Coordinates of C-alpha atoms in Angstrom, one line a residue:
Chain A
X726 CA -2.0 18.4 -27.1
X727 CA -4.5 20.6 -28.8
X728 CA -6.8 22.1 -26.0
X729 CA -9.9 19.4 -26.0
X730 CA -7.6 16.2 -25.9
X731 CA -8.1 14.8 -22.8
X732 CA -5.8 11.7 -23.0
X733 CA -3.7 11.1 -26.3
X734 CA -2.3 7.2 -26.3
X735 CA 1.3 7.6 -28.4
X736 CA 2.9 3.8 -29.5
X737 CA 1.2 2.1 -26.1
X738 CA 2.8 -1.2 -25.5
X739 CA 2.0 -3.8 -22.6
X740 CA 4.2 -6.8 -22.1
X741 CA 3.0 -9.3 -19.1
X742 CA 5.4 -11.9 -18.4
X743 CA 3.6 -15.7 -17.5
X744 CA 5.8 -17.5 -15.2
X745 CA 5.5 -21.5 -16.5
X746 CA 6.1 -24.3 -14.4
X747 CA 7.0 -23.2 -10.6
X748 CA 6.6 -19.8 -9.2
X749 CA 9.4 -18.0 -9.0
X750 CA 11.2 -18.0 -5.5
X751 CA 13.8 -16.0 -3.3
X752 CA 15.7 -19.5 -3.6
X753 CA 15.9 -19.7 -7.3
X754 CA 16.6 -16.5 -8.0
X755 CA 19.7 -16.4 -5.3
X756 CA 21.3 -19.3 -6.7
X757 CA 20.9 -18.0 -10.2
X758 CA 22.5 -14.8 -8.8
X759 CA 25.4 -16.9 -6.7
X760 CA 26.1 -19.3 -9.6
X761 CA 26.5 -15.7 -11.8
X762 CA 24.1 -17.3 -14.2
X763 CA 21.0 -16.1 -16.2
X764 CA 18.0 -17.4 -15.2
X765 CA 16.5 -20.4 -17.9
X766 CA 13.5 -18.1 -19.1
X767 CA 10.7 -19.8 -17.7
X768 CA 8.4 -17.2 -18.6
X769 CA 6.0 -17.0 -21.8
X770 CA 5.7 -13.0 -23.1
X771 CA 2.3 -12.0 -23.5
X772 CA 1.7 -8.6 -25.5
X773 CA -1.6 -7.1 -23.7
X774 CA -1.3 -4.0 -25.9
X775 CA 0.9 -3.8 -28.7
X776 CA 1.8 -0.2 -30.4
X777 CA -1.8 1.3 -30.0
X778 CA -2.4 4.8 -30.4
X779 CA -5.5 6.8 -29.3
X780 CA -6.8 10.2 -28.9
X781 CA -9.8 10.8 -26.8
X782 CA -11.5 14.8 -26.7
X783 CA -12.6 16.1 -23.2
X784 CA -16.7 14.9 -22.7
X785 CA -16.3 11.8 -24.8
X786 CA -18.0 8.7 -23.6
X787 CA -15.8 6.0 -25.1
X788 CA -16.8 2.4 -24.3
X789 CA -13.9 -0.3 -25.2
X790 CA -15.3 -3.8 -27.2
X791 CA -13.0 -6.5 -28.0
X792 CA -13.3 -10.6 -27.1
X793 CA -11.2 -11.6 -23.7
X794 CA -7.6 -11.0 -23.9
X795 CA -8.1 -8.1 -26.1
X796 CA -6.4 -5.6 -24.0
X797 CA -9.5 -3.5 -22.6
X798 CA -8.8 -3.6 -19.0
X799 CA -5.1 -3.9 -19.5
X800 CA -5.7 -0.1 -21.4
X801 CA -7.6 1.3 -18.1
X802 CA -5.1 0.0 -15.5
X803 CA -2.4 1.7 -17.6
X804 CA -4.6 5.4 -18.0
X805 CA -5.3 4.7 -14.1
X806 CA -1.7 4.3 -13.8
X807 CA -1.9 1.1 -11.8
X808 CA 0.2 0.0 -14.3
X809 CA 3.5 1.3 -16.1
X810 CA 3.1 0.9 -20.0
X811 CA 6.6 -1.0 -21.3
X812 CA 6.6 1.2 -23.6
X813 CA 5.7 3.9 -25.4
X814 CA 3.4 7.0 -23.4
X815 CA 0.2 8.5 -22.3
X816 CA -0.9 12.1 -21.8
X817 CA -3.4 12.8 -19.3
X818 CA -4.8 15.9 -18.7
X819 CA -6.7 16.3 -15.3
X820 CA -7.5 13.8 -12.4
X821 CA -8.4 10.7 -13.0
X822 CA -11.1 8.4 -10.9
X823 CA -11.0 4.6 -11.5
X824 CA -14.2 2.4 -10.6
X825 CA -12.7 -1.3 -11.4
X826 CA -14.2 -2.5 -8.3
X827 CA -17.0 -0.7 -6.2
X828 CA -15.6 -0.4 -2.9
X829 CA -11.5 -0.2 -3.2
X830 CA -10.5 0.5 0.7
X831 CA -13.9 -0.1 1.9
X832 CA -13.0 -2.2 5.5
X833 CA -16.1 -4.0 6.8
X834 CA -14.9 -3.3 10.7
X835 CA -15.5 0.7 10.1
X836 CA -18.9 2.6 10.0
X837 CA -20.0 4.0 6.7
X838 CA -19.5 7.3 7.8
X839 CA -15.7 6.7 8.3
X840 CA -15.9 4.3 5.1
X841 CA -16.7 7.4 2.8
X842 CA -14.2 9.5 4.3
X843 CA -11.4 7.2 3.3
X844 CA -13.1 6.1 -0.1
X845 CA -13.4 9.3 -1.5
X846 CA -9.7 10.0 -0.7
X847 CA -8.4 7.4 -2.0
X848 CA -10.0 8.2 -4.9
X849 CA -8.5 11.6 -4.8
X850 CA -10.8 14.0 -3.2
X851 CA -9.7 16.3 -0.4
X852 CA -11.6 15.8 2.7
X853 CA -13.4 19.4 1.9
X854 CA -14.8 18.1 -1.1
X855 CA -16.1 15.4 0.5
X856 CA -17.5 16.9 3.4
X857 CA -19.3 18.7 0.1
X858 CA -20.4 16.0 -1.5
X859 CA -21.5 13.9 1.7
X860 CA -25.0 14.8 1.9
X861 CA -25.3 13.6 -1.8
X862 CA -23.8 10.6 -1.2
X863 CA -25.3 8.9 1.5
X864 CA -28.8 10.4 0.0
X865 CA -27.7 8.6 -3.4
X866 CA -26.4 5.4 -1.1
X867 CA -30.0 5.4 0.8
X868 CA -28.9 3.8 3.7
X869 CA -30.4 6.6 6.6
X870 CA -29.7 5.5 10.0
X871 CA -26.9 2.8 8.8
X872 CA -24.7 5.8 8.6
X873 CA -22.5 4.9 11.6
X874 CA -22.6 0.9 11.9
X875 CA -19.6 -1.2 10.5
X876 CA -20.0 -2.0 7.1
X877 CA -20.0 -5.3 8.1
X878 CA -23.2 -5.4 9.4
X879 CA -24.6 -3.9 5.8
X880 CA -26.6 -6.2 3.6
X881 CA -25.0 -6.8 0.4
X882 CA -27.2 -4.1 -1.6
X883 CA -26.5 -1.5 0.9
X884 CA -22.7 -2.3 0.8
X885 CA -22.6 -1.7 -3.0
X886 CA -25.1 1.3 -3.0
X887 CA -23.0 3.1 -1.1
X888 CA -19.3 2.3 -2.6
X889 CA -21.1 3.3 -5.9
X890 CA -22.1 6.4 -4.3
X891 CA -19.3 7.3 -3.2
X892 CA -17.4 6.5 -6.3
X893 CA -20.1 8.4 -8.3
X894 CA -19.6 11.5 -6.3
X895 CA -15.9 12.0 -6.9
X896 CA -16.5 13.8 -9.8
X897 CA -13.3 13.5 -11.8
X898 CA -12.3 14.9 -15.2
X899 CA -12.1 11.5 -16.2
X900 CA -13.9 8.5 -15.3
X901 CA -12.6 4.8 -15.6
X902 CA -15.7 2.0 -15.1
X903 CA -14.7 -1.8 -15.7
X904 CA -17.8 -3.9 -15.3
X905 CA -18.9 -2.2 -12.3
X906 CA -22.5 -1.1 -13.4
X907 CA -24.0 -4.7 -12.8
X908 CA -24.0 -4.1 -8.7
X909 CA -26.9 -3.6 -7.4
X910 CA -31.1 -4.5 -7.7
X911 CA -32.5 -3.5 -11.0
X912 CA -33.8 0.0 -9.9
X913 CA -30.3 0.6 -8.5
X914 CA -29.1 -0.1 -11.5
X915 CA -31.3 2.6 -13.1
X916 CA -30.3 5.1 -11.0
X917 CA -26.6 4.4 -11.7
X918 CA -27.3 4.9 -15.2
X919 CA -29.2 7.7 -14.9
X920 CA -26.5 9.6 -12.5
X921 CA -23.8 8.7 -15.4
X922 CA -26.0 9.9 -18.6
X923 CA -27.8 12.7 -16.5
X924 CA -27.3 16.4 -16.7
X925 CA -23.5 17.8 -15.4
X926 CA -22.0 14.8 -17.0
X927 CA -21.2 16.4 -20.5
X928 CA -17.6 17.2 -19.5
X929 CA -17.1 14.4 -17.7
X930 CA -14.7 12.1 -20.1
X931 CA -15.4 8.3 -19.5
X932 CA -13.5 4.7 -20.6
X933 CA -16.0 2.0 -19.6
X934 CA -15.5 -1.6 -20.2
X935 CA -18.9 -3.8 -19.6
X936 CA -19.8 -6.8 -21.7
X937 CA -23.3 -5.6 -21.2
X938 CA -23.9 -4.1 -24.4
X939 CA -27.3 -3.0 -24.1
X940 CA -25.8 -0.6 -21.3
X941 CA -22.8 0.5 -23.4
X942 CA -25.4 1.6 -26.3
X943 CA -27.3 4.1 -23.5
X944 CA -23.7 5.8 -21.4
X945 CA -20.8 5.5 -25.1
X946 CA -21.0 7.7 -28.0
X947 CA -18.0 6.7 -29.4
X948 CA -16.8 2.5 -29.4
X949 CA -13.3 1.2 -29.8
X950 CA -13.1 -2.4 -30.7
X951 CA -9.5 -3.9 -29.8
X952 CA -8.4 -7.0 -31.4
X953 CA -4.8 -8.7 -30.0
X954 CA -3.9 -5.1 -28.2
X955 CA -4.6 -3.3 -31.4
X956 CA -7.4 -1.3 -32.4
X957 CA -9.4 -2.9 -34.6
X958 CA -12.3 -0.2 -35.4
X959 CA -13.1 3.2 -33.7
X960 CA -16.2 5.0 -34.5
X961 CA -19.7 5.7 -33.5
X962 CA -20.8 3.1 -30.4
X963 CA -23.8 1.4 -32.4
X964 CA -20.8 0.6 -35.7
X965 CA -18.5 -0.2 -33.3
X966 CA -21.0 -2.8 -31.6
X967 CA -21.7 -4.1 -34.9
X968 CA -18.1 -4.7 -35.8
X969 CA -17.7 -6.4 -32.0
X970 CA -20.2 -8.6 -33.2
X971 CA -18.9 -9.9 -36.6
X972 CA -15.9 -10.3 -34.9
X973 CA -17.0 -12.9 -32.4
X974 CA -20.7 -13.9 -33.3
X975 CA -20.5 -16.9 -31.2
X976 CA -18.9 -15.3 -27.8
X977 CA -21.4 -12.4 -28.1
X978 CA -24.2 -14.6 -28.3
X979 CA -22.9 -17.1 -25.1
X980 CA -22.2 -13.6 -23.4
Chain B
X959 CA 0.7 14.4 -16.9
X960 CA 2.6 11.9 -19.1
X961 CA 2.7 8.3 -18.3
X962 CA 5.7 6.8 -19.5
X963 CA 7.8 3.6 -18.5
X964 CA 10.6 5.6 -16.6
X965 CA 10.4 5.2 -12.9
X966 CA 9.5 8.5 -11.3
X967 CA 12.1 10.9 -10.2
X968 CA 12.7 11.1 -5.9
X969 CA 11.4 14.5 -6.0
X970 CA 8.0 13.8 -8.2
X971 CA 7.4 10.8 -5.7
X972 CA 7.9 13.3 -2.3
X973 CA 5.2 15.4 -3.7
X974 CA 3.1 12.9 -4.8
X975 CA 3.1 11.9 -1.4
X976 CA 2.7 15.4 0.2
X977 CA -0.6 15.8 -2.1
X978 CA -1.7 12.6 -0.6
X979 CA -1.1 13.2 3.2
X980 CA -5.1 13.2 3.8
X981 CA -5.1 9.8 2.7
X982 CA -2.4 8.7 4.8
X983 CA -3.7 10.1 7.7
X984 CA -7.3 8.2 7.0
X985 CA -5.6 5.1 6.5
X986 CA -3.6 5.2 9.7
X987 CA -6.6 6.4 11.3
X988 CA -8.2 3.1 9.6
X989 CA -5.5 0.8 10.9
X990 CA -5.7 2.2 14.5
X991 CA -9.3 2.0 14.8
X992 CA -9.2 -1.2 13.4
X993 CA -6.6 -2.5 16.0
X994 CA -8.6 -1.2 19.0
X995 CA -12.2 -1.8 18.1
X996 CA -12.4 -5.3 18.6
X997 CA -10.9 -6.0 21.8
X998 CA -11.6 -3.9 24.8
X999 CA -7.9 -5.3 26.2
X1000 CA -6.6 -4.7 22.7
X1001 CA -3.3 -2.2 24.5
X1002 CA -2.8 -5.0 27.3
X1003 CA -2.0 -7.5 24.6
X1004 CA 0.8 -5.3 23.1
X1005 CA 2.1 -5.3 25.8
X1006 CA 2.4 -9.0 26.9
X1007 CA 4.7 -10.1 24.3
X1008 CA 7.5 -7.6 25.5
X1009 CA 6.2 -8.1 29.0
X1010 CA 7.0 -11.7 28.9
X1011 CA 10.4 -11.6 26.7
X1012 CA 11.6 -9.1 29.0
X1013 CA 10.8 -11.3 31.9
X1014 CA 12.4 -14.6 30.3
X1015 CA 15.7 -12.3 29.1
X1016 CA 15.8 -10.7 32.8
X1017 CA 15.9 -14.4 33.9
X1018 CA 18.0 -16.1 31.5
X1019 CA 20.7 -13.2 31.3
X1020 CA 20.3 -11.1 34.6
X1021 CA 20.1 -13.7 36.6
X1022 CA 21.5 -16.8 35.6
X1023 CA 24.1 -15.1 33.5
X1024 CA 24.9 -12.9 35.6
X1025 CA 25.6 -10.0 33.1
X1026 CA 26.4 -6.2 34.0
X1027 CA 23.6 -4.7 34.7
X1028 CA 24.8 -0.6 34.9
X1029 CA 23.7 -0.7 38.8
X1030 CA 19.8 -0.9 37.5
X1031 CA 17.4 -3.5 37.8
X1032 CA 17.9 -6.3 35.0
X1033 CA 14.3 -6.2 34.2
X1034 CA 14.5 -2.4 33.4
X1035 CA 17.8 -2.8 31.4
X1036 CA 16.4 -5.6 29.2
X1037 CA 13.1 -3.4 28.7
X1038 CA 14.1 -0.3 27.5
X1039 CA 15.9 -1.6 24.8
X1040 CA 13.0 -4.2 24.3
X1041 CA 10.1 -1.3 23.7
X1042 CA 11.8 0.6 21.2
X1043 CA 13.0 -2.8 19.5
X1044 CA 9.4 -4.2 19.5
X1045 CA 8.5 -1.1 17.4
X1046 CA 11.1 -2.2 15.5
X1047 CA 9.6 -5.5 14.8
X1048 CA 5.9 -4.5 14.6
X1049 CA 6.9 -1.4 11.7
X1050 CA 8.8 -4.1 9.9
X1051 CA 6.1 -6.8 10.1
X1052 CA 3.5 -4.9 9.3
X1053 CA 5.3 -2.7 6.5
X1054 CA 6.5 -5.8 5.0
X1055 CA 2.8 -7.4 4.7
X1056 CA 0.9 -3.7 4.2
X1057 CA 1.0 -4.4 0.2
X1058 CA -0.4 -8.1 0.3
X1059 CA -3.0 -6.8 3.2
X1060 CA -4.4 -3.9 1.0
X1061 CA -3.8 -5.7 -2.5
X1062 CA -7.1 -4.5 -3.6
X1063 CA -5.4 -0.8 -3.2
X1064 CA -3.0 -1.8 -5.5
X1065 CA -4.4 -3.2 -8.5
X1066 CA -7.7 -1.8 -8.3
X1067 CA -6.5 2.0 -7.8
X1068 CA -3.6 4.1 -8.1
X1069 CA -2.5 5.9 -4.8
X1070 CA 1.2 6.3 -4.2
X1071 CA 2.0 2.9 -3.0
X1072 CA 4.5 4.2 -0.3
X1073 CA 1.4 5.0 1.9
X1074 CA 0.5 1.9 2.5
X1075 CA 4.2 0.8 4.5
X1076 CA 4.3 4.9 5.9
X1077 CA 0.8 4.0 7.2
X1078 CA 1.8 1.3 9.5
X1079 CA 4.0 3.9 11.7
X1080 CA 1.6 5.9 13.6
X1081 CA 0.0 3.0 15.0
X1082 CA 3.2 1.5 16.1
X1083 CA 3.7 4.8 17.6
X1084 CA 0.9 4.7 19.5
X1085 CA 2.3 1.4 21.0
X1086 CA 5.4 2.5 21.4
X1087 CA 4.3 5.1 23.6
X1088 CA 2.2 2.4 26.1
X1089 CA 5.3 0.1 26.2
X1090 CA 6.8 3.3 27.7
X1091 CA 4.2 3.7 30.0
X1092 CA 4.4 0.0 30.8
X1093 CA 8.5 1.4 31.1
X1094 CA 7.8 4.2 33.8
X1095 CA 5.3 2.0 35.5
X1096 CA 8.4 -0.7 36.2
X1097 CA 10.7 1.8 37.0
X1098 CA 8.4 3.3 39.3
X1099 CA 8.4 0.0 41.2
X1100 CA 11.9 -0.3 41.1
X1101 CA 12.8 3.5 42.9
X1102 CA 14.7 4.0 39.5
X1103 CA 14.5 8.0 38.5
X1104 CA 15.1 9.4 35.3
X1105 CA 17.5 12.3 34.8
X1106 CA 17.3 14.7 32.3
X1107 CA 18.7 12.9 29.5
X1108 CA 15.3 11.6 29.6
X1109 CA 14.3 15.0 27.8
X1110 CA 15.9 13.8 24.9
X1111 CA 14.1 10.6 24.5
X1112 CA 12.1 12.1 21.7
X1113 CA 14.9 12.7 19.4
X1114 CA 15.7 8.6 19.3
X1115 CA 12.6 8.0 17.9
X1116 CA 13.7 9.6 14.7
X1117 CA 16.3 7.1 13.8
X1118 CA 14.3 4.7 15.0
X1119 CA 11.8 5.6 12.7
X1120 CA 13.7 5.6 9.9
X1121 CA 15.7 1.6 10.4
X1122 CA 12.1 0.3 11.0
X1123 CA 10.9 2.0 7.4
X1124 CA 13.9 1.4 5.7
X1125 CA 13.7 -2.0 6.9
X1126 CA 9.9 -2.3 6.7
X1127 CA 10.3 -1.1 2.5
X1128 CA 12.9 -3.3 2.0
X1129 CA 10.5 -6.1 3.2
X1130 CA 7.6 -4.6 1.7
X1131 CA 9.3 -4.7 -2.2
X1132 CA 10.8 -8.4 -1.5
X1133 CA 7.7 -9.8 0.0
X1134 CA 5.3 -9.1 -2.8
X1135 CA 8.0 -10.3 -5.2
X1136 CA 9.1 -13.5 -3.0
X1137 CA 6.5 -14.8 -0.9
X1138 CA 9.1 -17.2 0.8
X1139 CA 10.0 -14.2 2.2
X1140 CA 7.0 -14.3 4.8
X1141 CA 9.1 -17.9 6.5
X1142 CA 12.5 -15.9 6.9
X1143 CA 11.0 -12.9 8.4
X1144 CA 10.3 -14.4 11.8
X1145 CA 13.9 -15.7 11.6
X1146 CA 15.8 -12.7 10.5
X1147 CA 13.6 -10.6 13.7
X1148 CA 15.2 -13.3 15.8
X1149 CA 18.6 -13.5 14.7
X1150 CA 18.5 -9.7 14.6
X1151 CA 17.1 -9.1 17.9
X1152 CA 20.0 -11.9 19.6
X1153 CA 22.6 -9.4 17.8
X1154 CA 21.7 -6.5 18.7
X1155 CA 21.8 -4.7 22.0
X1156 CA 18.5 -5.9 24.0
X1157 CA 18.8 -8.7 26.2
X1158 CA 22.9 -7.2 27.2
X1159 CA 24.8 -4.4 27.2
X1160 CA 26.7 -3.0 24.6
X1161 CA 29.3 -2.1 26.9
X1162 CA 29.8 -6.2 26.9
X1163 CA 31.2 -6.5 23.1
X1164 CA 35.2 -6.9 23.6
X1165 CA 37.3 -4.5 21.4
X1166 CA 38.0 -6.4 18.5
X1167 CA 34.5 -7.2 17.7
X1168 CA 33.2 -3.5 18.1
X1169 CA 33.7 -2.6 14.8
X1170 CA 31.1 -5.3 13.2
X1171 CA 29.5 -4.7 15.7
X1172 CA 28.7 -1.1 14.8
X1173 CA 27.5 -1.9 10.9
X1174 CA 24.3 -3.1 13.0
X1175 CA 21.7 -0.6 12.1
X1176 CA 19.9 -1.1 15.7
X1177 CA 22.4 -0.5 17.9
X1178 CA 22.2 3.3 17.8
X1179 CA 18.5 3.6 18.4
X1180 CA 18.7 0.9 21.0
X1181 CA 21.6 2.3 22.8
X1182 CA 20.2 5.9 22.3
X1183 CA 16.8 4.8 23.9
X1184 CA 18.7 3.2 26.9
X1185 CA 21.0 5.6 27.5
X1186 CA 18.5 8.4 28.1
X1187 CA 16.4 6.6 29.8
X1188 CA 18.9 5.0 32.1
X1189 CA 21.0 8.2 32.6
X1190 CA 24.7 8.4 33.2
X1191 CA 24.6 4.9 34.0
X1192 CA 24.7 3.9 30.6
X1193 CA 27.3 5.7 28.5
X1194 CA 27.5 5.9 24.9
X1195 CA 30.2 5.1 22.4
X1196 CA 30.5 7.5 19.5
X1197 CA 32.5 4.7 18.0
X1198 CA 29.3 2.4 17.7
X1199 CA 26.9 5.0 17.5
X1200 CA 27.9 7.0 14.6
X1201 CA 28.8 4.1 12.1
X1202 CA 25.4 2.1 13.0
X1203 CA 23.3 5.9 12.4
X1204 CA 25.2 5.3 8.9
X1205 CA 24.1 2.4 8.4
X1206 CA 21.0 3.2 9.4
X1207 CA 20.4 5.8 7.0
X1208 CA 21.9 3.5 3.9
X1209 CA 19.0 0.8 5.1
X1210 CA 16.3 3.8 5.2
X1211 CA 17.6 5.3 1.5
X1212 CA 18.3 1.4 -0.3
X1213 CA 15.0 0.8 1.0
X1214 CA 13.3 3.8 -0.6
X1215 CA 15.1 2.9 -3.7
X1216 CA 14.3 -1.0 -3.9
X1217 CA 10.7 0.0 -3.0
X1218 CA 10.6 2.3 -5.7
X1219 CA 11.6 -0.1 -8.2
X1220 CA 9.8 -3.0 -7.0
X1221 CA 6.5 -1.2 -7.0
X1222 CA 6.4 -0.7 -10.6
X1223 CA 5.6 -4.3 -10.8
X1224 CA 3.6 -5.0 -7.7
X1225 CA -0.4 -4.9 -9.7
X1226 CA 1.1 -7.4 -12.3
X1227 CA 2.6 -10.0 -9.8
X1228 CA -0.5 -9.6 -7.1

């Protein structure tokens, strides 16, 4: 990999099996295996990704387009490694933060204290880095004297503001957003924004997914549109939102 | 770091999870809190169900039965084979269910996904040790004193250890593939727990028999517990002992292995 690739996408293929009819259980499958016979496929094959191939340069801000079912998320779980590609490969260079879901690990009977700790771990920060960063984060969070109730006792916005913060702080060479950024009141919002465009970000590589395009136009500089797990057009974010929208005029306009 | 189909290699996985021990410890951490926080009598409620089995079995077998009881109190036979084996049961139980519990850890995140059974010992621990208490509380009550075999009682807590994770894995991997598997679990801790030396003495399995017997992974932790808590009352048999640590360590490494190819899977079938 030259030395400003970041993640380089080689012949990327996803294959997710749909079980039809009945799910699949211990009892079927152990008289398939006692009778020595192949199971009847009762799946359908579904090709998420199908050979795509993608190179993306350290500080790029790459937002993802495409209709449902293109593939989008399918390509962050597999650069997050929550997923194994089937086949093909991906080089990744540096750690990797992944904000599908504001709060992963949060559990509503610990404070919020105890909350961050384990947060920011399992987003793959050592527990010096977060004692770092804590003062940052509950300031970004706002919640003052909340700091050691349960979680459970948070309102809603508090709960969010702080798994945001937390996953804000992490700081990773790369960051993975899915449709996160809509959490939150409207000056929340702002703020989330602002932390992700704002100065100290311009190394920071991102992958966002959000069908709030309007958003994508402000964070991405560069827009991939992916059509049936292939990509379809990759270029600068406002072209690429064009060609998202000639490709599906009328989901655009419902979404 | 390349991500490729292949499954990772044993070494790549051991220091993934060596790079993630701070996590590990926050999630135990988690899970202990957790268990404690909500009820002020949360210990004395570990200790019932044991408590009570051990009462029924002391009953059923010591009394009724009639069994040999290695000149100790029934009561104390049945429950120092009982602690250990509820440790046993809790690992597995909990191990099995940790992927479904945390699912959000799974498909929302990557962390290694061993963590999540590994996480479930130190609690377990934790009760292990009040059952123990509980232990020296009824042996205080009954005039039995330990000898110095009792030293040792450390050292069975590693194969312990490693039958409940192997089995806990092996349950982990099946579960979030099968989720009939959650009915047979009860069954199989059951049926396993009648086999295996808890409620009787091993000294009680005639010759012929010995041999099966032995394949049982639980019988060397059981009998190793017993036998240094109970002294030279309760001699052990090399020729049960050393096959079921075999076994025991075939259960611990399959389970590794299944878990590791099961997990692969685990975010698409959550």
């Amino acid at each position: 990999m030259s030395s400003d690739t970041i993640i380089r996408a080689v012949g990327v293929a996803k294959r997710y099996r749909i079980h039809a009819g009945a799910p699949v259980s211990l009892h079927e499958t152990l008289g398939h295996a006692l009778r020595l016979r192949r199971p009847p496929r009762q799946w359908q094959e579904f090709w998420a990704l199908r050979d795509l191939s993608l190179t993306i340069r350290r500080g790029e801000k790459v937002a993802f387009l495409g209709r449902n079912g293109a593939g989008k998320s399918t390509l962050l779980k597999l650069v997050c490694r929550i997923t194994p590609p089937t086949s093909g490969y991906i080089d990744v260079e540096g750690r990797v933060a992944s904000m599908l879901e504001v709060g992963t690990g949060f559990h509503p009977e610990l404070s919020g204290r105890d909350n961050i700790f384990l947060n920011a771990s399992i987003l793959g920060l050592t527990r010096r880095q977060t004692l770092e960063r804590f003062d940052r984060i509950t300031a970004f969070a706002d919640i003052g004297a909340f700091l050691d109730t349960p979680v459970k006792h948070f309102s809603s916005g508090m709960y969010v503001r702080l798994a945001f913060a937390v996953a804000a702080h992490t700081e990773p060479d790369i960051l993975v957003i899915d449709e996160v950024l809509t959490v939150g009141d409207v000056a929340f919002r702002e703020k989330c924004r602002e932390h992700l465009t704002g100065h100290g970000q311009a190394d920071r590589t991102m992958l966002m997914v959000s069908h709030e395009l309007e958003h994508l136009v402000r964070v991405a500089t560069r827009g991939v549109v992916l059509d049936q797990g292939q990509v379809c057009f990759d270029g600068p974010i406002a072209d690429a939102i064009d060609h998202h929208r000639r490709l599906r005029p009328a989901e655009v306009a419902r979404g | 770091m390349r991500i490729t189909p292949q499954m990772p290699g044993l070494a790549a996985m051991a220091g993934e999870l060596w790079r993630a021990r701070e996590t590990l410890i926050l999630l135990s951490r988690r899970d202990l809190l957790v268990r404690y926080r909500r009820s002020i009598i949360g210990l004395l409620w570990v200790l019932f169900k044991p408590g009570m089995s051990t009462l029924i079995f002391a009953f059923v077998f010591g009394r009724l039965a009639k069994l040999p009881d290695h000149g100790v109190p029934y009561v104390v036979l049945v429950l120092s084979a009982m602690i250990p084996w509820q440790f046993f049961s809790g690992v597995l139980t909990e191990a099995g269910s940790s992927i479904l519990a945390n699912h959000t850890l799974i498909t929302k995140v990557y962390l290694p996904r061993l963590l999540l059974p590994l996480s479930c010992i130190p609690v377990n621990l934790l009760d292990l040790a009040a059952g123990l208490a509980m232990l020296a509380l009824a042996m205080a009550w009954f005039g039995c004193v330990p000898q110095w075999p009792v030293l040792l009682l450390p050292l069975a807590v590693l194969p312990l250890s490693l039958v409940a994770l192997g089995a806990g894995l092996w349950s982990a991997a099946l579960l979030a593939r099968f989720a009939d598997m959650k009915n047979v679990l009860p069954y199989l801790l059951q049926f396993g727990m009648l086999v295996s030396p808890v409620a009787f003495s091993s000294s009680l399995i005639p010759d012929h028999l010995r041999p099966w017997y032995a394949l049982n992974p639980m019988v060397a932790p059981l009998d190793l517990f017993r036998a240094s808590i109970l002294g030279s009352s309760y001699a052990l048999d090399p020729a049960l002992i050393l096959p079921s640590l075999g076994t025991g360590l075939l259960l611990f490494f399959t389970g590794v292995l299944a878990f590791r190819r099961l997990e692969r899977d685990f975010a698409d079938v959550l």
